Every structure is written in structure tokens, then in C-alpha cells.
CSV table of C-alpha atoms in Angstrom, one decimal:
chain,number,residue,atom,x,y,z
L,21,MET,CA,-25.3,-18.1,27.3
L,22,THR,CA,-21.7,-17.6,26.3
L,23,GLU,CA,-21.1,-17.7,22.6
L,24,THR,CA,-18.0,-19.9,22.1
L,25,PRO,CA,-17.7,-21.7,18.8
L,26,GLN,CA,-15.3,-24.6,18.5
L,27,ALA,CA,-12.8,-22.7,16.3
L,28,PRO,CA,-13.1,-18.9,16.9
L,29,ALA,CA,-10.9,-16.4,15.2
L,30,ALA,CA,-7.4,-17.8,14.9
L,31,GLY,CA,-5.8,-15.1,16.9
L,32,LEU,CA,-8.0,-15.6,20.0
L,33,THR,CA,-7.2,-19.3,20.1
L,34,ALA,CA,-3.5,-19.0,19.7
L,35,ALA,CA,-3.3,-16.1,22.1
L,36,ALA,CA,-5.1,-18.1,24.8
L,37,GLY,CA,-2.5,-20.9,24.2
L,38,LEU,CA,0.3,-18.6,24.7
L,39,ALA,CA,-1.3,-17.1,27.8
L,40,GLY,CA,-1.7,-20.6,29.2
L,41,GLN,CA,2.0,-21.3,28.8
L,42,ALA,CA,2.9,-18.2,30.6
L,43,GLY,CA,1.9,-19.5,34.0
L,44,PRO,CA,1.3,-17.1,37.0
L,45,ALA,CA,1.2,-13.4,36.4
L,46,GLY,CA,4.7,-12.9,37.7
L,47,GLN,CA,6.1,-15.3,35.1
L,48,ALA,CA,4.1,-14.1,32.1
L,49,GLY,CA,6.8,-11.8,30.8
L,50,THR,CA,9.5,-14.4,31.3
L,51,ALA,CA,7.5,-17.0,29.4
L,52,PHE,CA,6.7,-14.5,26.6
L,53,LEU,CA,10.4,-13.8,26.0
L,54,GLY,CA,11.7,-17.2,27.0
L,55,ASP,CA,9.9,-19.1,24.2
L,56,SER,CA,11.0,-16.3,21.9
L,57,PRO,CA,8.6,-16.7,19.0
L,58,TRP,CA,7.7,-13.0,19.1
L,59,LEU,CA,11.3,-12.0,19.7
L,60,ARG,CA,12.5,-14.1,16.7
L,61,PHE,CA,9.6,-12.7,14.6
L,62,ALA,CA,10.7,-9.1,15.5
L,63,ALA,CA,14.3,-9.8,14.8
L,64,ARG,CA,13.5,-11.5,11.5
L,65,ARG,CA,11.2,-8.7,10.3
L,66,LEU,CA,13.7,-6.0,11.4
L,67,GLY,CA,16.5,-7.7,9.5
L,68,GLN,CA,14.3,-8.0,6.4
L,69,LEU,CA,13.4,-4.3,6.7
L,70,LEU,CA,17.0,-3.2,6.9
L,71,ILE,CA,18.1,-5.3,4.0
L,72,SER,CA,15.2,-4.1,1.9
L,73,ALA,CA,15.9,-0.5,2.8
L,74,LEU,CA,19.6,-0.9,1.8
L,75,VAL,CA,18.5,-2.4,-1.6
L,76,LEU,CA,16.0,0.5,-2.0
L,77,VAL,CA,18.6,3.2,-1.3
L,78,THR,CA,21.2,1.6,-3.6
L,79,ALA,CA,18.6,1.1,-6.4
L,80,SER,CA,17.4,4.6,-6.2
L,81,PHE,CA,20.9,5.9,-6.4
L,82,LEU,CA,22.1,3.7,-9.3
L,83,VAL,CA,19.0,3.8,-11.5
L,84,ILE,CA,18.8,7.5,-11.8
L,85,HIS,CA,22.6,7.8,-12.4
L,86,LEU,CA,22.5,5.2,-15.1
L,87,VAL,CA,20.0,7.3,-17.1
L,88,PRO,CA,21.8,9.0,-19.9
L,89,GLY,CA,22.0,12.8,-20.0
L,90,ASP,CA,23.4,15.7,-18.0
L,91,PRO,CA,21.1,17.0,-15.3
L,92,VAL,CA,23.1,20.2,-14.9
L,93,ARG,CA,22.9,21.0,-18.7
L,94,ALA,CA,19.2,20.2,-18.6
L,95,SER,CA,18.8,22.6,-15.7
L,96,LEU,CA,20.9,25.5,-16.9
L,97,GLY,CA,19.8,25.2,-20.6
L,98,LEU,CA,21.5,24.2,-23.8
L,99,ASN,CA,23.0,27.7,-24.2
L,100,ALA,CA,24.6,27.9,-20.8
L,101,PRO,CA,28.4,28.4,-20.9
L,102,GLN,CA,30.5,25.3,-20.4
L,103,GLU,CA,32.4,26.9,-17.5
L,104,LEU,CA,29.1,27.5,-15.6
L,105,VAL,CA,28.1,23.9,-16.2
L,106,ASN,CA,31.5,22.6,-15.0
L,107,ALA,CA,31.3,24.8,-11.9
L,108,ARG,CA,27.8,23.6,-11.1
L,109,ARG,CA,28.8,19.9,-11.6
L,110,ALA,CA,31.7,20.4,-9.2
L,111,GLN,CA,29.5,22.1,-6.7
L,112,LEU,CA,27.0,19.1,-6.8
L,113,GLY,CA,29.8,16.6,-6.6
L,114,LEU,CA,28.8,15.0,-10.0
L,115,ASN,CA,32.5,14.9,-11.1
L,116,ASP,CA,33.4,12.5,-8.3
L,117,PRO,CA,33.6,8.7,-9.0
L,118,LEU,CA,30.3,6.9,-8.7
L,119,TRP,CA,31.3,5.0,-5.5
L,120,LEU,CA,32.3,8.3,-3.8
L,121,GLN,CA,29.0,9.9,-4.8
L,122,TYR,CA,27.3,6.8,-3.2
L,123,VAL,CA,29.2,7.3,0.0
L,124,HIS,CA,28.3,11.0,0.1
L,125,TYR,CA,24.7,10.0,-0.6
L,126,LEU,CA,24.5,7.5,2.3
L,127,ARG,CA,26.2,10.1,4.6
L,128,SER,CA,23.6,12.7,3.7
L,129,LEU,CA,20.7,10.3,4.3
L,130,PHE,CA,22.0,9.3,7.7
L,131,SER,CA,22.3,13.0,8.6
L,132,GLY,CA,18.7,13.6,7.5
L,133,GLN,CA,19.6,15.5,4.3
L,134,LEU,CA,18.0,14.5,1.0
L,135,GLY,CA,20.0,17.1,-1.0
L,136,THR,CA,19.0,20.1,-3.0
L,137,SER,CA,16.9,20.3,-6.2
L,138,ILE,CA,19.1,21.0,-9.2
L,139,ASP,CA,16.2,22.6,-11.0
L,140,SER,CA,14.6,24.8,-8.4
L,141,GLY,CA,17.3,25.1,-5.8
L,142,LEU,CA,14.9,24.2,-3.0
L,143,GLY,CA,15.7,21.5,-0.5
L,144,VAL,CA,14.4,18.0,-1.5
L,145,SER,CA,12.8,17.7,2.0
L,146,GLN,CA,10.9,21.0,1.3
L,147,VAL,CA,9.7,19.8,-2.1
L,148,ILE,CA,8.5,16.5,-0.7
L,149,GLY,CA,6.9,18.2,2.3
L,150,GLN,CA,4.9,20.4,0.0
L,151,ARG,CA,3.6,17.5,-2.2
L,152,LEU,CA,3.4,14.5,0.2
L,153,PRO,CA,0.1,15.5,1.9
L,154,ALA,CA,-1.8,15.5,-1.4
L,155,THR,CA,-0.5,12.0,-2.3
L,156,LEU,CA,-1.3,10.7,1.2
L,157,GLU,CA,-4.8,12.0,1.0
L,158,LEU,CA,-5.4,10.4,-2.4
L,159,ALA,CA,-4.0,7.0,-1.4
L,160,GLY,CA,-5.5,7.0,2.1
L,161,TYR,CA,-9.0,8.0,1.0
L,162,SER,CA,-9.0,5.6,-1.8
L,163,PHE,CA,-7.9,2.7,0.4
L,164,VAL,CA,-10.5,3.5,3.0
L,165,ILE,CA,-13.3,3.7,0.4
L,166,ALA,CA,-12.1,0.4,-1.1
L,167,VAL,CA,-12.3,-1.4,2.3
L,168,LEU,CA,-15.6,0.2,3.3
L,169,VAL,CA,-17.2,-1.0,0.0
L,170,SER,CA,-15.5,-4.4,-0.5
L,171,VAL,CA,-16.0,-5.8,3.0
L,172,PRO,CA,-19.8,-5.7,3.2
L,173,VAL,CA,-20.2,-6.5,-0.5
L,174,GLY,CA,-17.8,-9.5,-0.3
L,175,LEU,CA,-19.6,-10.8,2.9
L,176,ILE,CA,-23.0,-10.4,1.4
L,177,LEU,CA,-22.0,-12.1,-1.9
L,178,GLY,CA,-20.4,-14.9,0.1
L,179,VAL,CA,-23.6,-15.5,2.1
L,180,LEU,CA,-25.9,-15.3,-0.9
L,181,THR,CA,-23.9,-17.7,-3.0
L,182,ARG,CA,-23.1,-20.3,-0.3
L,183,ASN,CA,-23.6,-24.0,-1.0
L,184,GLY,CA,-23.9,-23.4,-4.7
L,185,ARG,CA,-26.9,-21.1,-4.5
L,186,ARG,CA,-27.6,-18.3,-7.0
L,187,ARG,CA,-25.3,-19.5,-9.8
L,188,GLY,CA,-26.1,-16.5,-11.9
L,189,LEU,CA,-25.1,-14.0,-9.2
L,190,GLU,CA,-21.9,-15.9,-8.6
L,191,LEU,CA,-21.0,-15.9,-12.3
L,192,ALA,CA,-21.8,-12.2,-12.6
L,193,ALA,CA,-19.8,-11.3,-9.5
L,194,THR,CA,-16.8,-13.4,-10.6
L,195,THR,CA,-16.8,-12.1,-14.2
L,196,GLY,CA,-17.4,-8.5,-13.2
L,197,SER,CA,-14.6,-8.5,-10.6
L,198,VAL,CA,-12.1,-10.1,-13.1
L,199,VAL,CA,-12.9,-7.6,-15.8
L,200,ILE,CA,-12.9,-4.5,-13.6
L,201,ALA,CA,-9.6,-5.6,-11.9
L,202,ALA,CA,-8.0,-6.0,-15.4
L,203,VAL,CA,-8.7,-2.4,-16.4
L,204,PRO,CA,-5.5,-0.3,-15.9
L,205,GLY,CA,-5.9,2.6,-13.5
L,206,PHE,CA,-4.9,5.3,-16.0
L,207,LEU,CA,-7.4,4.0,-18.6
L,208,LEU,CA,-10.2,4.0,-16.0
L,209,ALA,CA,-9.2,7.5,-15.1
L,210,VAL,CA,-9.4,8.7,-18.7
L,211,GLY,CA,-12.8,7.1,-19.0
L,212,LEU,CA,-14.1,8.7,-15.9
L,213,ILE,CA,-12.9,12.1,-17.0
L,214,TYR,CA,-14.6,11.7,-20.4
L,215,VAL,CA,-17.9,10.6,-19.0
L,216,PHE,CA,-18.3,12.6,-15.8
L,217,GLY,CA,-16.1,15.6,-16.5
L,218,VAL,CA,-16.2,16.3,-20.2
L,219,THR,CA,-19.6,14.9,-21.2
L,220,LEU,CA,-21.7,15.5,-18.1
L,221,HIS,CA,-19.8,18.3,-16.5
L,222,TRP,CA,-20.5,17.0,-13.0
L,223,VAL,CA,-17.0,17.3,-11.5
L,224,PRO,CA,-13.8,19.1,-12.3
L,225,VAL,CA,-11.3,17.1,-14.4
L,226,ALA,CA,-8.0,18.4,-13.0
L,227,GLY,CA,-6.5,19.9,-9.9
L,228,GLN,CA,-7.3,19.9,-6.2
L,229,SER,CA,-10.0,22.4,-5.8
L,230,GLY,CA,-12.6,21.1,-3.3
L,231,PHE,CA,-14.6,18.0,-2.4
L,232,THR,CA,-15.8,17.3,-5.9
L,233,SER,CA,-12.2,17.3,-7.3
L,234,TYR,CA,-11.5,14.2,-5.1
L,235,LEU,CA,-14.3,12.1,-6.5
L,236,LEU,CA,-12.8,11.0,-9.9
L,237,PRO,CA,-9.2,10.4,-8.7
L,238,ILE,CA,-10.5,8.3,-5.7
L,239,ALA,CA,-12.8,6.4,-8.0
L,240,ALA,CA,-10.0,5.7,-10.4
L,241,MET,CA,-7.8,4.5,-7.5
L,242,ALA,CA,-10.4,2.5,-5.6
L,243,VAL,CA,-12.4,0.6,-8.3
L,244,GLY,CA,-9.7,-1.9,-9.1
L,245,PRO,CA,-8.9,-2.8,-5.5
L,246,ILE,CA,-12.6,-3.1,-4.7
L,247,ALA,CA,-13.0,-5.7,-7.4
L,248,VAL,CA,-10.0,-7.7,-6.1
L,249,LEU,CA,-11.0,-7.5,-2.5
L,250,VAL,CA,-14.6,-8.5,-3.1
L,251,ARG,CA,-13.6,-11.6,-5.0
L,252,ILE,CA,-11.0,-12.7,-2.4
L,253,LEU,CA,-13.3,-11.9,0.5
L,254,ARG,CA,-16.2,-13.8,-1.0
L,255,LEU,CA,-14.1,-16.9,-1.4
L,256,GLU,CA,-12.8,-16.6,2.2
L,257,VAL,CA,-16.4,-16.2,3.4
L,258,LEU,CA,-17.5,-19.4,1.6
L,259,SER,CA,-14.6,-21.2,3.1
L,260,ALA,CA,-15.4,-20.0,6.6
L,261,LEU,CA,-19.1,-20.9,6.2
L,262,ARG,CA,-18.0,-24.6,5.8
L,263,ALA,CA,-16.0,-24.6,9.0
L,264,ASP,CA,-16.9,-26.6,12.1
L,265,TYR,CA,-17.1,-23.5,14.3
L,266,VAL,CA,-19.8,-22.0,12.1
L,267,ARG,CA,-21.9,-25.2,12.4
L,268,THR,CA,-21.4,-25.1,16.2
L,269,ALA,CA,-22.6,-21.5,16.3
L,270,ARG,CA,-25.6,-22.4,14.2
L,271,ALA,CA,-26.4,-25.4,16.5
L,272,LYS,CA,-26.6,-22.9,19.4
L,273,ARG,CA,-29.3,-21.2,17.5
L,274,LEU,CA,-27.4,-17.9,17.3
L,275,PRO,CA,-28.9,-15.2,15.0
L,276,ASN,CA,-27.5,-15.2,11.5
L,277,TRP,CA,-26.1,-11.7,11.8
L,278,ARG,CA,-24.1,-12.8,14.9
L,279,VAL,CA,-22.8,-15.8,13.1
L,280,TYR,CA,-21.7,-13.8,10.1
L,281,LEU,CA,-20.3,-10.8,11.9
L,282,LEU,CA,-18.7,-12.4,14.9
L,283,HIS,CA,-17.5,-15.7,13.6
L,284,VAL,CA,-17.3,-15.7,9.8
L,285,LEU,CA,-16.1,-12.2,9.0
L,286,PRO,CA,-13.1,-12.1,11.5
L,287,ASN,CA,-11.7,-15.4,10.1
L,288,ALA,CA,-12.3,-14.3,6.5
L,289,LEU,CA,-10.5,-11.0,7.1
L,290,THR,CA,-7.3,-12.7,8.2
L,291,ALA,CA,-6.4,-13.9,4.7
L,292,THR,CA,-7.9,-10.8,3.1
L,293,LEU,CA,-5.6,-8.6,5.2
L,294,THR,CA,-2.5,-9.8,3.3
L,295,ILE,CA,-4.1,-8.9,-0.1
L,296,GLY,CA,-5.3,-5.6,1.3
L,297,GLY,CA,-1.7,-4.7,2.3
L,298,LEU,CA,-0.4,-5.6,-1.1
L,299,LEU,CA,-3.2,-3.5,-2.7
L,300,LEU,CA,-2.4,-0.5,-0.5
L,301,SER,CA,1.3,-0.7,-1.6
L,302,ALA,CA,0.2,-0.9,-5.2
L,303,MET,CA,-2.2,2.1,-4.6
L,304,VAL,CA,0.6,4.2,-3.2
L,305,ALA,CA,2.7,3.5,-6.3
L,306,GLY,CA,-0.3,3.9,-8.5
L,307,THR,CA,-0.7,7.5,-7.5
L,308,VAL,CA,2.0,8.4,-10.0
L,309,LEU,CA,-0.2,7.6,-13.0
L,310,VAL,CA,-3.5,8.9,-11.5
L,311,GLU,CA,-1.9,12.2,-10.3
L,312,ASN,CA,-0.6,12.9,-13.8
L,313,VAL,CA,-3.9,12.2,-15.4
L,314,PHE,CA,-5.8,14.5,-13.1
L,315,ALA,CA,-3.0,17.0,-12.6
L,316,TRP,CA,-3.0,16.3,-8.9
L,317,PRO,CA,-0.4,18.3,-7.0
L,318,GLY,CA,1.3,15.3,-5.4
L,319,LEU,CA,4.5,13.4,-5.5
L,320,GLY,CA,3.4,11.4,-8.5
L,321,GLN,CA,3.3,14.5,-10.7
L,322,THR,CA,6.5,15.9,-9.2
L,323,ILE,CA,8.5,12.7,-9.9
L,324,VAL,CA,7.5,12.7,-13.6
L,325,THR,CA,8.5,16.4,-14.1
L,326,SER,CA,11.7,15.7,-12.2
L,327,ILE,CA,12.6,12.7,-14.3
L,328,ILE,CA,12.1,14.8,-17.5
L,329,ALA,CA,14.3,17.6,-16.0
L,330,LYS,CA,16.8,15.0,-14.8
L,331,ASP,CA,16.6,16.4,-11.3
L,332,TYR,CA,18.5,13.6,-9.6
L,333,PRO,CA,18.1,14.6,-5.9
L,334,VAL,CA,14.3,15.1,-6.2
L,335,VAL,CA,13.8,11.8,-8.0
L,336,GLN,CA,15.9,9.9,-5.5
L,337,GLY,CA,14.0,11.5,-2.6
L,338,ILE,CA,10.6,10.7,-4.0
L,339,VAL,CA,11.6,7.1,-4.8
L,340,LEU,CA,12.8,6.7,-1.3
L,341,VAL,CA,9.5,8.0,0.1
L,342,TYR,CA,7.5,5.7,-2.1
L,343,GLY,CA,9.7,2.7,-1.4
L,344,THR,CA,9.7,3.4,2.4
L,345,GLY,CA,6.0,3.7,2.3
L,346,VAL,CA,5.7,0.2,0.7
L,347,LEU,CA,8.1,-1.3,3.2
L,348,LEU,CA,6.2,0.2,6.1
L,349,VAL,CA,2.9,-1.0,4.8
L,350,ASN,CA,4.2,-4.6,4.4
L,351,LEU,CA,5.6,-4.4,8.0
L,352,VAL,CA,2.3,-3.3,9.4
L,353,VAL,CA,0.5,-6.1,7.6
L,354,ASP,CA,3.0,-8.6,8.9
L,355,VAL,CA,2.5,-7.4,12.5
L,356,ALA,CA,-1.3,-7.3,12.1
L,357,LEU,CA,-1.3,-10.9,10.8
L,358,ALA,CA,0.9,-12.0,13.7
L,359,LEU,CA,-1.5,-10.4,16.2
L,360,LEU,CA,-4.5,-11.9,14.5
L,361,ASP,CA,-2.9,-15.4,14.2
L,362,PRO,CA,0.1,-15.8,16.5
L,363,ARG,CA,0.3,-19.5,15.4
L,364,SER,CA,1.8,-18.3,12.1
L,365,THR,CA,4.5,-16.5,14.0
L,366,ILE,CA,5.3,-19.6,16.0
L,367,ARG,CA,5.4,-21.7,12.9
L,368,GLU,CA,7.9,-19.3,11.3
L,369,GLY,CA,10.0,-19.3,14.4
């Protein structure tokens, strides 16, 4: 018997409606573009991305230039001759007006050049290329662990506490998630180092030196997002369990595991995906603190040392990488939500 609840996952229903409007196979593409909800969605998101990218580039340029201090003097040392400092500033174009420096900066970006490090003399692209993989590993593994843990835990808690059952478990889950999510990542990292590194000597406390060196940084990055996702997903599961399509599926005497996995979880994940995308963006930015606590050889540690050294090009390049990562994550989340629930795209159009 075909399992078709009255209100399956939102994306399937809306997609079927769009397919029905398309007509015969030869007219499908015409109908798809003729109604233009997806085309308007793509144009709107592309415009937002371009505007956000321009704001990001401008902010990264202005903020670092408004910080007081001379990067050339910081790089060459306090005892460097003034003639050498002046020559170095002229070579880097730091004597030009700010607007002209901005124009040169944009021209370099469009040509694919991020500049040269004032401190080390290496290309900024080379510096980022050396440090970016470690940051991507830390953020990526942490997010995957957060999702793999939070989805089943949130689903199980939602099922166990449905219809007001197990008030004690519900209170414990809610209170625990709020408290854990409120703990700053760097404070959690310090606590993990003290307990598992300094006291128990189970894992190394700094550096990237094998499998065990990943455990504490990933835990520090993932625990907070797990608490947030579990709480949100549990609420979405409770909402989905009260829906008509779940009652219809139960009336067909479907096994509980099929009801929960095939009908409840997909609908609960639609709203949770937005929060997950925001958390991933926050985790990418949060690597700055965690990397410095664990001496992790990534972009987070590099940007702090570059700020101290007033190495403008490196700071600007890393800020652009972080900002671009956040923008791309948000874009992917928007596209995923549009695919899961095309009706939201149509409403926006």
C-alpha cells in the first residue's frame, strides 16, 4: 500500500504543484521560466550576495585602515631608519589617499591578487592557502558532529516528551540546552583543557598532532551548537507530531519508526536547517577564539598575530575569506530551503 500522508514534506507537495502547472513535457521548461518564481529568487539572491560582498570588501578595507598605528614601523622595528620606513610605505602605496588605496585594493581583488604580507613578505594567497585547510577541518568536523548528535537526540526527545509526557525529562532537556548554549566557546575550551588535558592527561592541549589533538577543539566548537539544535529540533518535532498528516499516517497503521523518520523528521528539519546554517556561519567565525586557545595552526590564529603586527594585507585577506564563507553558507541554506519548500520561494516572488 502506498504511504501518502495528507501533508507530506512541504517540498514534495509544492514541487508537485509546480510540475502540474508545467503541462506536457515539451512545455515544462517554458512554464518553469515563464512563471519566474525561481528566476526571481535567483536574481534576488544574487543581488543580495553582490551587495553583501561589496559591503564586506569595503568594511574589511576601512576597519583595518582606521586602526591607529604604522604597520611598516611595526614590521621593520622601532629602530629602523625613517628613510627605510618611508621607502617601504611608498612601495606599498600607503602614502596615497585613502580613496586611491581603495581603488587599488578593488583592482587587485578583481585581478585575483590579495597583496603581500608586510611582515613576512609572502603572498597573502600563499599564507591563506597554508592555514585555510586546518580551519576548514575544524569547522567542518565540528558541524558534522553537531548534526549527527543533535538530529537523533532532538527527534528522540521530541517523541518521548510529546503530549506533555515526561515533564521531568522535558525540564531537564530544556534547562540543560539553555545553560550549555550560554557558555562561551573559549570558556568551554579552557575547561576542557583543564579537565582532559592538564588533569587527566588524556589528550594533547595544543597543536595539530594526530587524531587525539582534534577531540578537544571539536568538542569546544560542537557542544554549543548541539544544545541549540537539540532544543529547536525537539520543538519542531512536537509541532510535526500534532499535524494532520501524522494522524493520517497513524490511521494507516504505519510502524512508528516510519512515521517518525519518513513524515515527522523531514518536516522538522525544514525549519531547523535555517538555524543550522546560522550556526555553521557562527562556527566558522568562532574558530578564531578556539584556534588561539588550542594553538591550532589555522586562519584564526593567523589573523590574531597579523592584527598585533598590523599586517594589513593578511588581515584583509583573512577577513574576506571568513566573510565570503559566511555569505556562501547563507546562500546554500537559502537554496536548500527553496528546494525543500518551493512555496516559500513563490511567496517571496
